Amino acid sequence: MTTTASVVGGTGFTGGELLRLLDGHPEFAVVQATSRSEANKTVGGVHPNLRHMNLRFSDPEDLDSVDVLFACTPHGVSMERIDRFRDAAGTVVDLSADFRLPAAEYYDDHYDGHDRPELLAEAEYALPELNRENLPGADLVAAGGCNATATIVGLLPLFGHDILSGGERIVVDVKVGSSEGGAGGGAAASHAERSGVVRPYAPTGHRHEAEIEAYLGTSVSFTVHAVDMIRGASATCHVFPDDPVSKGDMWGAYRGQYEDEPFVRMASGGGGVYRYPEPKAVAGSNVAEVGFEVDPPNERLVVFSAIDNMMKGSAGQAVHAANVALGFEETTGLAATGFHPIGSP
Amino acid sequence: MTTTASVVGGTGFTGGELLRLLDGHPEFAVVQATSRSEANKTVGGVHPNLRHMNLRFSDPEDLDSVDVLFACTPHGVSMERIDRFRDAAGTVVDLSADFRLPAAEYYDDHYDGHDRPELLAEAEYALPELNRENLPGADLVAAGGCNATATIVGLLPLFGHDILSGGERIVVDVKVGSSEGGAGGGAAASHAERSGVVRPYAPTGHRHEAEIEAYLGTSVSFTVHAVDMIRGASATCHVFPDDPVSKGDMWGAYRGQYEDEPFVRMASGGGGVYRYPEPKAVAGSNVAEVGFEVDPPNERLVVFSAIDNMMKGSAGQAVHAANVALGFEETTGLAATGFHPIGSP
Amino acid sequence: MTTTASVVGGTGFTGGELLRLLDGHPEFAVVQATSRSEANKTVGGVHPNLRHMNLRFSDPEDLDSVDVLFACTPHGVSMERIDRFRDAAGTVVDLSADFRLPAAEYYDDHYDGHDRPELLAEAEYALPELNRENLPGADLVAAGGCNATATIVGLLPLFGHDILSGGERIVVDVKVGSSEGGAGGGAAASHAERSGVVRPYAPTGHRHEAEIEAYLGTSVSFTVHAVDMIRGASATCHVFPDDPVSKGDMWGAYRGQYEDEPFVRMASGGGGVYRYPEPKAVAGSNVAEVGFEVDPPNERLVVFSAIDNMMKGSAGQAVHAANVALGFEETTGLAATGFHPIGSP
Amino acid sequence: MTTTASVVGGTGFTGGELLRLLDGHPEFAVVQATSRSEANKTVGGVHPNLRHMNLRFSDPEDLDSVDVLFACTPHGVSMERIDRFRDAAGTVVDLSADFRLPAAEYYDDHYDGHDRPELLAEAEYALPELNRENLPGADLVAAGGCNATATIVGLLPLFGHDILSGGERIVVDVKVGSSEGGAGGGAAASHAERSGVVRPYAPTGHRHEAEIEAYLGTSVSFTVHAVDMIRGASATCHVFPDDPVSKGDMWGAYRGQYEDEPFVRMASGGGGVYRYPEPKAVAGSNVAEVGFEVDPPNERLVVFSAIDNMMKGSAGQAVHAANVALGFEETTGLAATGFHPIGSP
Amino acid sequence: MVDCPECGAGVDLHDDLEVGEIVDCATCGAELEVIGEGPVDLDTAPELEEDWGE
Amino acid sequence: MVDCPECGAGVDLHDDLEVGEIVDCATCGAELEVIGEGPVDLDTAPELEEDWGE
Ligand SMILES: NC(=O)c1ccc[n+]([C@@H]2O[C@H](COP(=O)([O-])OP(=O)(O)OC[C@H]3O[C@@H](n4cnc5c(N)ncnc54)[C@H](OP(=O)(O)O)[C@@H]3O)[C@@H](O)[C@H]2O)c1
Ligand SMILES: NC(=O)c1ccc[n+]([C@@H]2O[C@H](COP(=O)([O-])OP(=O)(O)OC[C@H]3O[C@@H](n4cnc5c(N)ncnc54)[C@H](OP(=O)(O)O)[C@@H]3O)[C@@H](O)[C@H]2O)c1
Ligand SMILES: NC(=O)c1ccc[n+]([C@@H]2O[C@H](COP(=O)([O-])OP(=O)(O)OC[C@H]3O[C@@H](n4cnc5c(N)ncnc54)[C@H](OP(=O)(O)O)[C@@H]3O)[C@@H](O)[C@H]2O)c1
Ligand SMILES: NC(=O)c1ccc[n+]([C@@H]2O[C@H](COP(=O)([O-])OP(=O)(O)OC[C@H]3O[C@@H](n4cnc5c(N)ncnc54)[C@H](OP(=O)(O)O)[C@@H]3O)[C@@H](O)[C@H]2O)c1
Ligand SMILES: [Zn+2]
Ligand SMILES: [Zn+2]
């Protein structure tokens, strides 16, 4: 029996990626994709890769009843419309920041507050590598932020394997592609202005600092740069542990954490062209690559993490979590590997 | 019962793509991938997207017995080693130019002759849109050239629908990505020299002229430009028919030809950003996009065609043809759609 | 004694390039740059390369009196404001299409007509390679279109050297960068949608067909593709002469035409990486590269031409023409060569 | 009276850039450019932007007598050939690492030792912002490393303005273009493998750590990533001072340091698209952009620095230093600004 | 199902579309205006001569 | 199956490898030299300080 699904915000970048994933997912049938601006137009008119889909956008005011509703709207929309979403669907998976943080204070400090703080305790953070045990049966699931996901997946093994305890200095230097900004975009997002950049776009105070702190229990010095790719987020974490850590300790921690994870892959040195995590190597897949080096003279660990922000960083993570929540085999619909060669994906 | 497969030339670009496709294909099991330079190394050490595969390259001198052998070697290797390939496998699918052309003269005129001209009559051209009826049971299959494929798929409907008969003037202006050159590459293929180019790399005399002439029965004025993408080939065909052709005539021809083709998609005008065929829109998929405009003042038809050279232009076409040859459902293992957004794929 | 200059439309792409050129030009002093949207802001706030200039944008309603006014506004603005421009300046150099075409009918057929058709006879076409003799003393100069310039410079030697007479079939297949669209841009111009494209954006009916016809006296079958670069226009002209033409004939024509031209350079075969004209090789300079091959089997000539649309295709051409009009040494302020290596400029 | 100059290693990337700069420099006349591989070929055959130069490569064994010899050879060549270089020229400017570090131990620790350690004390570090007073009359000048230059220019104001004293924690996360690797390049430098990357290529232990330590007196935790541009190096310095530092303190330090520097420009917040230093904004120019933010919650300063590695990071710096050494006006031949718009330069 | 006036392919639509609404054809992409209801009737939409890209 | 001396993961190999051959570890990518046969024994291969990219 197929599970019906709708995508609110279907013209957007994450919405389009979700439509692609759900269309290829054997358990789901997409019955609705909403758009205010493109209502009645075919999904393929916006997403050329989906020209084969026999589906037209419809108005978000008229939500069909479905099993799962995926909300792919800008921050603030889901918290306002959450009751209507839950009326329409037994399970709501939200890709925005609206239900990601575990307490109202985070929204007071880093956003403009929250309309429905009482629901925050109900919501489950989607990242299975962190929160798998709480997802089965969850009916409000909040997919993580893309930069936060890259960072959390990179640093997680250091906590709980006696390497970090939370008070250490961590610098996270992130490089991201232009799809992070969504389909809207302004002058800075034009091809002429955005091509070839290494552009500091969030030097300090990025909101994902809060998400990382909430889920890893550590503060991080976070800076994000826009670089010339469309898909992809890459986090370089410069970590200063209190005590010396060997490469063997690191392998123990990372293999211990991730050996059985279907969507985390190690890339840490060795030969060839692709020695450490790279967005290029995971583009189009739900895989996160993680790797590291130790730097004894500087008493530093360097951890690299790379994801496709459209996949592990949003739509793929959402489907992964939905698979767990609904009891499907975890990797269903997410088995596609990346590509080689691939350009600036 | 799975069908066993081997890939000769597994470190190359088409070889890597075939490994990806076969690995995800429910009917095939990859038992061997050869390399002279990387023998004993893991497939994932060269193709980072295949790090999950439990396979090491082995020497092409020691061929395993398999059901299907895919040869992904430079021009000249297959014609020399064809007997050993056929000893090892019941079906040989060759991606090089060695068995593509139907007669020895083509090789005398455009290459350095042919070692085994008597086999040319046995070989079947892989492109199902052109040669589907002869593929079932074929045991020597020759995948088409990428630029030739883009051109043939674009022009095919004009022949046989009373628009062209073969003597008309046709200019084909092609734009291609860097993966067409294979993993080797020289100075011109370095990132610094190859980025951002619009570089005429085959102004005249490209060998695919012969392939197009052999299969469409028309000569074409062919020019190829390198542009800044990795995957993709785009052919713009400027066609001068003897008699006026209306847009309705064109739709009739193209819909008539392609309505039931699983891997050809029309994109011809309309609204939105993606109005005509684009490599970006098909990257990562086996789809060919075709479209056209009519230009009455210049008595011209303009036909656009776009493919991913790694897929429809080589490895995807090879698997498509193998599916037909072996009696599998045609689209098996090739259902993946493209991506949106996607950069310079 | 310095010549004073103003730039109307100073926030735009051609306006910014003009400011850069005039700022480095020993004969000119820039006294005004206009903008409606950025009035009172520094020029460097929009054009980061001009942060050293001590100049703020001012309102285009308040034009200073200057020797030369450069108009860098969208089509339609100059024809409406031409009297005010001429009141403010002894010489007006217009970069838009408003005074490019020699007769009102062109505007009726290809644009929405013309407000001041009587001025068309007064205006001089800026391209010195075509119209040098009429420029000295001209007080209304119209810079050519970028794609038209690339095409005209490529084809010009074929006329007047007994190769073409005007009735022959010519296909012009153009590839352009995103700066051609100006600083405005919409959804199709965003980095995510515009990166990595080979996108047919003007399949037929491009307005520059008229400009080429007006100045070369031949009709051309013209198609323009957007490709992944910012600066640059490359025209590939497929030409079908009535009689056979040898490579020697071609060299004679091209050397005869261009030997003494300071801003035209031949690149036609030979060794190395850069054998034919490429936008990359001329980016940042006012140079046009031209080159060719002959294709006897197809009775075809292939002519390649490459320019930087910001330079030879607009601002550089405008300064070049102004130099000639005002009697300065032709190359003044335009001597900068291109770069090597350079990416996607 | 012109000063004669030769370029050893003239086919390389920095050698080509030097030829471009010297060719446009009013004080210099280039009399020789060497190459082993391209001897007797024209300079324009390798560097298409220099097709107008009337110069052929000659063998590096036959050095002409000149006033200034610029050595643009890989590490190790200059230390071996230094006597012959000095025989040929009164002033030697070396762009390699061979004379950059002030003492033999650095070479023992970070390279394979030094052949001529006694010359290290004679050599002057080229960066005028750091070492201007020692350059006039210097006859052995060593241009800085590109990543070191970006970092030193970024951090310099923090020392000597009471913000840092040398023991503080500093993380330097660098992003560089592909021209840093020189014209050689291997598999990892091919267009297909190198496009679109965020690739950690020197996770730890980069040799420029030593150069920074030698000239700033501080150790830094240094990591370099390859990103998709050709020219450009961008350093993000995450700095942890012992005491709180205000934005005013920072402006004081940076303005104090750089107000009169002709080739350093501040970009630190504000509006528009280009708010912080970006390689794109300085590409093609000798300008270094520097800027910063303060991050009180993390007790961090973030300093950004961006240069064109071909200019400020090598050839431009070399000419700048030569200007000072020879007593020319400092900015001679280096006045060209960057471009806007410009792609991935 | 109604035929596209541009390319002739069938266009799949809800029946509750109103006159004046714009839809696109899934085959040719043409923008089509609903000119009649129940059953839906379509005509090519007046082309917006918009600037498309450059 | 033999353990990787670098990361500790199991390394899957044919038994007919010869001493001196170089393999890589599928987990950490380390280049490993075969230093004993039947069963295969591995050690970290001497690192080629090659130029890797830039
Ligand atoms: N892009 C990423 O990498 C990424 C990663 C992780 C999380 N996210 C989060 O995912 C969400 C979507 O991001 P995106 O990049 O897909 O954005 P986007 O491309 O801008 O798409 C937003 C979508 O929401 C619709 N929409 C906007 N306002 C709406 C409203 N008031 N009511 C109903 N629909 C509305 C828009 O369509 P119409 O205007 O046609 O209705 C559009 O389909 C955001 O919250 C973002 O923070 C994004
Ligand atoms: N790239 C495309 O877009 C494309 C499209 C259509 C058709 N093709 C055709 O497909 C074939 C492969 O192209 P490619 O782009 O994949 O090339 P490639 O990347 O250069 O790969 C060639 C492969 O062949 C192996 N090889 C080379 N010489 C060999 C020999 N003598 N014996 C055994 N193996 C040998 C190489 O590996 P080792 O050196 O490690 O053995 C490598 O794995 C060519 O014939 C090409 O024309 C390519
Ligand atoms: N881009 C090219 O490659 C190229 C090549 C050849 C010719 N051209 C032609 O050159 C002209 C400028 O092109 P562009 O690419 O520079 O365009 P752009 O980047 O869009 O700039 C247009 C400029 O005009 C100003 N402007 C717009 N409407 C105006 C009005 N009604 N009155 C006064 N100022 C107005 C705008 O500034 P504010 O809105 O701030 O006032 C802006 O500074 C166009 O006619 C174009 O066809 C362009
Ligand atoms: N690229 C940068 O961004 C950058 C920045 C700062 C400093 N540097 C330093 O500048 C130097 C040159 O770098 P590059 O990027 O220009 O390198 P490159 O592109 O590889 O060029 C090296 C040049 O040296 C010549 N050469 C090589 N070995 C030689 C030898 N034994 N004797 C004489 N000539 C020899 C080569 O030409 P032939 O083989 O034809 O003789 C070639 O012209 C290096 O030391 C590099 O570390 C580079
Ligand atoms: Zn239609
Ligand atoms: Zn290992």
XYZ file of N, CA and C in Angstrom, chain A residues 269-276 278, chain B residues 38 41 44-46 51, chain D residues 187-188 199, chain F residues 24 29 31 50-53:
75
model
N 42.765 10.773 3.986
C 44.131 10.499 3.590
C 44.173 9.441 2.509
N 45.253 8.721 2.425
C 45.403 7.726 1.374
C 45.868 8.371 0.089
N 45.785 7.606 -1.012
C 46.308 8.089 -2.283
C 45.211 8.596 -3.190
N 45.574 8.864 -4.424
C 44.582 9.274 -5.415
C 44.233 10.733 -5.314
N 43.227 11.100 -6.067
C 42.828 12.498 -6.156
C 41.895 12.898 -5.012
N 41.035 11.989 -4.611
C 39.998 12.314 -3.615
C 40.395 11.753 -2.260
N 41.148 12.499 -1.491
C 41.691 11.970 -0.244
C 40.885 12.338 0.982
N 40.235 13.465 0.928
C 39.452 13.930 2.061
C 38.037 14.208 1.566
N 34.822 15.739 0.063
C 34.576 16.782 -0.927
C 33.102 16.783 -1.317
N 46.114 0.548 -12.156
C 45.627 0.546 -10.773
C 45.279 -0.859 -10.296
N 44.108 -2.148 -6.669
C 43.539 -1.032 -5.895
C 42.012 -1.121 -5.942
N 36.913 2.258 -5.564
C 36.619 3.528 -4.888
C 37.810 4.457 -4.773
N 39.006 3.934 -4.913
C 40.186 4.799 -4.869
C 40.288 5.693 -6.090
N 39.680 5.269 -7.186
C 39.669 6.078 -8.409
C 38.346 6.826 -8.556
N 32.973 4.218 -3.503
C 33.736 3.717 -2.352
C 33.039 2.561 -1.653
N 46.966 14.523 -12.552
C 45.578 14.065 -12.639
C 44.645 14.957 -11.819
N 45.078 15.330 -10.619
C 44.209 16.120 -9.750
C 43.955 17.509 -10.302
N 38.334 21.225 -1.952
C 39.211 20.070 -1.727
C 40.314 20.424 -0.733
N 45.270 -0.706 -1.597
C 44.795 0.384 -0.742
C 43.718 -0.134 0.193
N 41.785 4.432 2.796
C 42.488 4.805 1.579
C 43.992 4.666 1.651
N 47.713 3.604 1.364
C 48.426 2.704 0.460
C 49.232 1.729 1.312
N 54.528 13.004 -3.315
C 54.230 13.499 -4.657
C 53.546 14.858 -4.565
N 53.581 15.545 -5.693
C 52.878 16.811 -5.754
C 51.425 16.507 -6.033
N 50.581 16.937 -5.146
C 49.199 16.510 -5.246
C 48.313 17.721 -5.478
N 48.254 18.130 -6.730
C 47.315 19.205 -7.051
C 48.022 20.518 -7.198
